[in-house]
Amino acid sequence: MDKRLLTIQDISCVGQCSLTVALPVISACGIETAILPSSVLSNHTAGFSAWTFCDLTDEMPVILDRWKKENIDFDAFYTGYVSKAQIPHILDIMNQTARPGALRIVDPVMADNGKLYAGFDSDFPEEMKKLVKGADVIIPNITEASFLIGCEYIADGYDKTYIENMARELYALGAKNVVLTGVSFEKGKLGFACYDGKKIEYYFNDRIDVSMHGTGDAFSSALAGALLRGKSLYEASAIAADFVVESIRETIPDKDHWYGVKFEKALPYLISRM
C-alpha cells in the first residue's frame, strides 16, 4: 500500500508558505498528501499591509468524525502553524487515524528571531510541548527551541555546547529525534543539527545572505517527504536543506518576488534526489 501523509497547518492563499508549500512538495516526493487546514488567510502576515483570517478549529472534530466513518487513516502526520485550541483536536486525530507505526513530524511553528509570532500568548510553548511529546521528529528553529525548553535565546556567537545542550533538552521533552535548524558556528555557513538521543550530526551549506519567507516550510515539507520515501533522518534533512538552497537561488534574480521562495522551480531537483 502506498503511504499517505496528513499535514495540518494553515492555508495562506498567497505567499508560498504553509499548506501551499507542503502539498506540492510532499506530493513531488511521491507521497499521497492529505490536508487539514487549521485556518485560511488571504495572504501570509509578513510584509503585506493586512490580511483576512478564518479560523477552522470547529471543523476539526467534524472532519475527524467523517474520516472515522469512512475508515480513513494515515502513515504519517506533519503539523505546522496551528493554534493552542487546536492541539487537543490534533492529538485526537493522530490517535484515532494512525496506521500501525505512523510517524508524527512536528514543526513547532511559533517564533523566530527571539520572539513569539503575533497572536501567540506566552503560554503557547507549554501547549506545543503536548505535540512535541511522543513526536518521532521535531523541527524547531533556535528561537522555538529556546521557548520550548525555557533557555536563553542567543542569536549568534554561541558554541556547540549551547546547541548540543539544547538538542538534549528538546529530546528530554519526549521527542524521539530533533532536527534543530538555523545552526551556524562560522560566518558564511548555515545548517542544522540532527540528534537521535545518542549522537548529534551537523550539516552545513554556504550561507546565502538574503532573508526569504517560507524557507522553513520548504525545509520541513521536503524532510517529511524524503523521510516517507525511506531516507534516514539525516539524509532527509540534508536533502531538505539542499532543496531550500536551490529554491533561494531560483528566487534571487527576481527582485520583485519578496513574499516567498520559488520552490516550484526547484522541484525537479528535489525529485532527482528521491
Tab-separated table of C-alpha atoms in Angstrom:
chain	number	residue	atom	x	y	z
A	1	MET	CA	0.000	0.000	0.000
A	2	ASP	CA	1.287	3.466	-0.891
A	3	LYS	CA	1.949	5.764	2.045
A	4	ARG	CA	-0.425	8.579	2.907
A	5	LEU	CA	0.581	11.633	4.957
A	6	LEU	CA	-1.747	14.144	6.607
A	7	THR	CA	-0.404	17.657	7.037
A	8	ILE	CA	-2.165	20.023	9.433
A	9	GLN	CA	-1.414	23.739	9.128
A	10	ASP	CA	-2.825	26.975	7.764
A	11	ILE	CA	-3.506	27.959	4.176
A	12	SER	CA	-2.168	31.353	3.189
A	13	CYS	CA	-3.825	31.668	-0.206
A	14	VAL	CA	-0.989	33.879	-1.493
A	15	GLY	CA	2.542	33.817	-0.177
A	16	GLN	CA	4.199	30.442	-0.836
A	17	CYS	CA	4.146	29.144	2.710
A	18	SER	CA	2.392	26.592	4.910
A	19	LEU	CA	-0.024	24.286	3.038
A	20	THR	CA	0.624	25.852	-0.367
A	21	VAL	CA	4.201	24.617	0.070
A	22	ALA	CA	3.574	21.356	1.918
A	23	LEU	CA	1.061	19.887	-0.512
A	24	PRO	CA	3.114	20.242	-3.727
A	25	VAL	CA	6.477	19.493	-2.115
A	26	ILE	CA	5.430	16.286	-0.359
A	27	SER	CA	3.427	15.212	-3.408
A	28	ALA	CA	6.514	15.740	-5.573
A	29	CYS	CA	8.315	13.267	-3.313
A	30	GLY	CA	5.797	10.646	-4.428
A	31	ILE	CA	3.746	10.616	-1.217
A	32	GLU	CA	-0.050	10.882	-1.196
A	33	THR	CA	-0.719	14.078	0.731
A	34	ALA	CA	-3.952	14.813	2.561
A	35	ILE	CA	-4.528	18.201	4.171
A	36	LEU	CA	-6.371	19.557	7.185
A	37	PRO	CA	-6.342	23.382	7.145
A	38	SER	CA	-6.088	24.964	10.583
A	39	SER	CA	-7.112	28.353	9.172
A	40	VAL	CA	-7.418	30.206	5.883
A	41	LEU	CA	-5.712	33.552	5.284
A	42	SER	CA	-5.913	35.735	2.194
A	43	ASN	CA	-2.119	36.046	2.316
A	44	HIS	CA	0.569	35.479	4.915
A	45	THR	CA	1.229	38.061	7.604
A	46	ALA	CA	4.785	39.133	6.802
A	47	GLY	CA	5.217	42.146	4.562
A	48	PHE	CA	1.595	42.582	3.484
A	49	SER	CA	-0.373	45.540	4.812
A	50	ALA	CA	-3.316	43.404	6.016
A	51	TRP	CA	-4.940	40.017	5.640
A	52	THR	CA	-8.177	38.116	6.183
A	53	PHE	CA	-8.353	35.218	8.616
A	54	CYS	CA	-10.831	32.368	9.013
A	55	ASP	CA	-10.341	30.002	11.942
A	56	LEU	CA	-11.245	26.354	11.260
A	57	THR	CA	-10.884	24.883	14.741
A	58	ASP	CA	-14.553	23.898	14.958
A	59	GLU	CA	-14.253	21.891	11.732
A	60	MET	CA	-11.558	19.575	13.088
A	61	PRO	CA	-13.738	17.240	15.208
A	62	VAL	CA	-16.407	17.201	12.486
A	63	ILE	CA	-13.854	16.153	9.883
A	64	LEU	CA	-12.405	13.530	12.228
A	65	ASP	CA	-15.867	12.054	12.739
A	66	ARG	CA	-16.361	11.798	8.975
A	67	TRP	CA	-12.948	10.213	8.484
A	68	LYS	CA	-13.667	7.590	11.131
A	69	LYS	CA	-16.921	6.668	9.379
A	70	GLU	CA	-15.007	6.346	6.088
A	71	ASN	CA	-12.151	4.355	7.692
A	72	ILE	CA	-9.611	6.915	6.522
A	73	ASP	CA	-6.173	6.571	8.099
A	74	PHE	CA	-2.604	7.771	7.656
A	75	ASP	CA	1.011	6.598	7.724
A	76	ALA	CA	2.332	9.950	8.910
A	77	PHE	CA	1.287	13.301	10.333
A	78	TYR	CA	3.110	16.579	9.796
A	79	THR	CA	1.988	19.650	11.728
A	80	GLY	CA	2.920	23.278	11.142
A	81	TYR	CA	1.237	26.542	12.164
A	82	VAL	CA	-1.669	25.727	14.496
A	83	SER	CA	-3.397	27.430	17.417
A	84	LYS	CA	-3.467	26.469	21.083
A	85	ALA	CA	-7.133	25.452	20.894
A	86	GLN	CA	-6.379	23.071	18.014
A	87	ILE	CA	-3.715	20.988	19.732
A	88	PRO	CA	-6.167	18.692	21.608
A	89	HIS	CA	-8.061	18.082	18.346
A	90	ILE	CA	-4.817	17.298	16.526
A	91	LEU	CA	-3.810	14.780	19.177
A	92	ASP	CA	-7.228	13.131	18.837
A	93	ILE	CA	-6.815	12.957	15.060
A	94	MET	CA	-3.360	11.408	15.389
A	95	ASN	CA	-4.534	8.872	17.948
A	96	GLN	CA	-7.657	7.836	16.063
A	97	THR	CA	-6.498	7.769	12.433
A	98	ALA	CA	-2.960	6.413	12.686
A	99	ARG	CA	-1.964	3.290	10.807
A	100	PRO	CA	0.376	0.960	12.735
A	101	GLY	CA	3.766	2.620	13.155
A	102	ALA	CA	2.577	6.018	11.883
A	103	LEU	CA	5.136	8.814	12.127
A	104	ARG	CA	4.488	12.111	13.884
A	105	ILE	CA	6.503	15.011	12.470
A	106	VAL	CA	6.086	18.298	14.339
A	107	ASP	CA	7.360	21.670	13.180
A	108	PRO	CA	6.580	23.782	16.280
A	109	VAL	CA	5.892	26.935	14.287
A	110	MET	CA	5.551	29.780	16.775
A	111	ALA	CA	8.602	32.048	16.849
A	112	ASP	CA	11.697	33.422	15.146
A	113	ASN	CA	14.417	35.971	15.800
A	114	GLY	CA	13.949	35.701	19.552
A	115	LYS	CA	10.204	36.471	19.609
A	116	LEU	CA	6.902	34.625	19.505
A	117	TYR	CA	4.799	35.319	16.433
A	118	ALA	CA	1.952	37.794	16.799
A	119	GLY	CA	-1.148	36.099	18.168
A	120	PHE	CA	0.693	33.576	20.348
A	121	ASP	CA	0.484	34.082	24.115
A	122	SER	CA	3.408	33.400	26.415
A	123	ASP	CA	1.822	30.099	27.484
A	124	PHE	CA	1.691	28.743	23.932
A	125	PRO	CA	5.056	26.926	24.190
A	126	GLU	CA	3.641	24.876	27.091
A	127	GLU	CA	0.775	23.756	24.873
A	128	MET	CA	3.138	22.985	21.997
A	129	LYS	CA	5.009	20.612	24.292
A	130	LYS	CA	1.945	18.344	24.121
A	131	LEU	CA	2.583	17.860	20.393
A	132	VAL	CA	6.328	17.539	20.918
A	133	LYS	CA	5.927	14.738	23.469
A	134	GLY	CA	5.898	11.458	21.595
A	135	ALA	CA	6.723	13.034	18.226
A	136	ASP	CA	9.047	10.988	16.051
A	137	VAL	CA	10.690	14.142	14.693
A	138	ILE	CA	10.539	17.771	15.793
A	139	ILE	CA	11.961	20.566	13.635
A	140	PRO	CA	12.343	23.761	15.693
A	141	ASN	CA	14.489	26.745	14.873
A	142	ILE	CA	16.710	28.061	17.653
A	143	THR	CA	14.122	30.593	18.842
A	144	GLU	CA	11.401	27.951	19.058
A	145	ALA	CA	13.770	25.605	20.839
A	146	SER	CA	14.619	28.268	23.427
A	147	PHE	CA	10.915	28.820	24.165
A	148	LEU	CA	10.221	25.089	24.421
A	149	ILE	CA	12.986	24.410	26.935
A	150	GLY	CA	12.991	27.806	28.650
A	151	CYS	CA	16.596	28.725	27.982
A	152	GLU	CA	18.220	31.975	26.944
A	153	TYR	CA	17.975	32.759	23.239
A	154	ILE	CA	21.346	33.591	21.693
A	155	ALA	CA	21.179	34.967	18.155
A	156	ASP	CA	24.792	34.312	17.244
A	157	GLY	CA	28.152	33.699	18.825
A	158	TYR	CA	27.023	30.512	20.555
A	159	ASP	CA	29.116	27.347	20.547
A	160	LYS	CA	28.485	23.622	20.115
A	161	THR	CA	27.834	23.213	23.830
A	162	TYR	CA	24.853	25.580	23.576
A	163	ILE	CA	23.401	23.722	20.586
A	164	GLU	CA	24.040	20.242	21.944
A	165	ASN	CA	22.562	21.049	25.352
A	166	MET	CA	19.542	22.483	23.554
A	167	ALA	CA	19.142	19.313	21.482
A	168	ARG	CA	19.369	17.109	24.573
A	169	GLU	CA	16.769	19.151	26.448
A	170	LEU	CA	14.411	19.034	23.473
A	171	TYR	CA	14.849	15.273	23.347
A	172	ALA	CA	14.056	15.121	27.061
A	173	LEU	CA	10.642	16.679	26.332
A	174	GLY	CA	9.695	13.349	24.751
A	175	ALA	CA	10.658	13.803	21.111
A	176	LYS	CA	12.386	10.785	19.592
A	177	ASN	CA	14.505	12.818	17.156
A	178	VAL	CA	15.411	16.509	16.979
A	179	VAL	CA	16.364	18.479	13.874
A	180	LEU	CA	17.427	21.928	15.048
A	181	THR	CA	17.523	24.417	12.158
A	182	GLY	CA	19.319	27.704	11.641
A	183	VAL	CA	22.567	26.498	13.216
A	184	SER	CA	25.778	28.371	12.410
A	185	PHE	CA	29.184	28.255	14.036
A	186	GLU	CA	31.080	30.288	11.459
A	187	LYS	CA	30.351	33.196	9.192
A	188	GLY	CA	29.210	32.059	5.779
A	189	LYS	CA	27.810	28.683	6.858
A	190	LEU	CA	24.260	27.738	7.858
A	191	GLY	CA	22.725	24.354	8.556
A	192	PHE	CA	21.124	22.039	11.076
A	193	ALA	CA	21.919	19.737	13.981
A	194	CYS	CA	20.308	16.280	13.997
A	195	TYR	CA	20.046	14.427	17.330
A	196	ASP	CA	18.598	10.961	17.956
A	197	GLY	CA	19.270	10.713	21.683
A	198	LYS	CA	22.698	9.144	21.152
A	199	LYS	CA	24.679	11.159	18.642
A	200	ILE	CA	24.471	14.605	17.115
A	201	GLU	CA	25.283	15.225	13.448
A	202	TYR	CA	25.674	18.524	11.632
A	203	TYR	CA	25.171	19.580	8.041
A	204	PHE	CA	26.002	22.971	6.538
A	205	ASN	CA	25.531	24.834	3.289
A	206	ASP	CA	27.130	28.076	2.242
A	207	ARG	CA	25.004	30.861	3.701
A	208	ILE	CA	23.180	32.952	1.092
A	209	ASP	CA	22.947	36.448	2.523
A	210	VAL	CA	19.239	37.020	1.933
A	211	SER	CA	16.089	36.618	4.031
A	212	MET	CA	13.096	34.948	2.363
A	213	HIS	CA	9.706	33.836	3.629
A	214	GLY	CA	8.666	30.193	3.514
A	215	THR	CA	12.079	28.568	3.686
A	216	GLY	CA	11.196	26.781	6.938
A	217	ASP	CA	8.060	25.336	5.375
A	218	ALA	CA	10.024	24.181	2.336
A	219	PHE	CA	12.600	22.523	4.590
A	220	SER	CA	10.113	20.704	6.818
A	221	SER	CA	7.966	19.581	3.886
A	222	ALA	CA	10.903	18.185	1.925
A	223	LEU	CA	12.200	16.466	5.057
A	224	ALA	CA	8.801	14.820	5.640
A	225	GLY	CA	8.552	13.680	2.023
A	226	ALA	CA	12.069	12.260	1.927
A	227	LEU	CA	11.595	10.519	5.267
A	228	LEU	CA	8.459	8.792	3.956
A	229	ARG	CA	10.465	7.686	0.910
A	230	GLY	CA	12.741	5.719	3.208
A	231	LYS	CA	15.636	8.137	3.624
A	232	SER	CA	17.345	8.257	7.007
A	233	LEU	CA	16.511	11.325	9.085
A	234	TYR	CA	19.956	12.831	8.476
A	235	GLU	CA	19.779	12.179	4.738
A	236	ALA	CA	16.218	13.528	4.536
A	237	SER	CA	17.282	16.668	6.410
A	238	ALA	CA	20.289	17.174	4.123
A	239	ILE	CA	18.104	16.805	1.034
A	240	ALA	CA	15.689	19.337	2.524
A	241	ALA	CA	18.481	21.811	3.238
A	242	ASP	CA	19.847	21.499	-0.301
A	243	PHE	CA	16.323	21.940	-1.702
A	244	VAL	CA	15.915	25.193	0.231
A	245	VAL	CA	19.221	26.469	-1.149
A	246	GLU	CA	18.113	25.642	-4.695
A	247	SER	CA	14.790	27.397	-4.066
A	248	ILE	CA	16.556	30.532	-2.844
A	249	ARG	CA	18.874	30.531	-5.848
A	250	GLU	CA	15.868	30.320	-8.173
A	251	THR	CA	14.311	33.319	-6.433
A	252	ILE	CA	17.236	35.725	-6.149
A	253	PRO	CA	17.162	37.018	-9.759
A	254	ASP	CA	13.563	38.263	-9.342
A	255	LYS	CA	13.900	41.313	-7.099
A	256	ASP	CA	10.122	41.833	-7.023
A	257	HIS	CA	9.456	38.372	-5.585
A	258	TRP	CA	9.747	39.323	-1.911
A	259	TYR	CA	6.903	37.277	-0.390
A	260	GLY	CA	8.281	33.721	-0.718
A	261	VAL	CA	10.735	31.404	-2.428
A	262	LYS	CA	10.209	29.987	-5.907
A	263	PHE	CA	10.316	26.436	-4.640
A	264	GLU	CA	8.315	25.290	-7.678
A	265	LYS	CA	11.341	25.803	-9.895
A	266	ALA	CA	13.442	23.635	-7.571
A	267	LEU	CA	11.008	20.705	-7.524
A	268	PRO	CA	12.838	18.883	-10.360
A	269	TYR	CA	15.978	19.000	-8.218
A	270	LEU	CA	14.071	17.590	-5.228
A	271	ILE	CA	12.564	14.800	-7.315
A	272	SER	CA	16.013	13.885	-8.615
A	273	ARG	CA	17.196	13.442	-5.016
A	274	MET	CA	14.397	10.994	-4.227
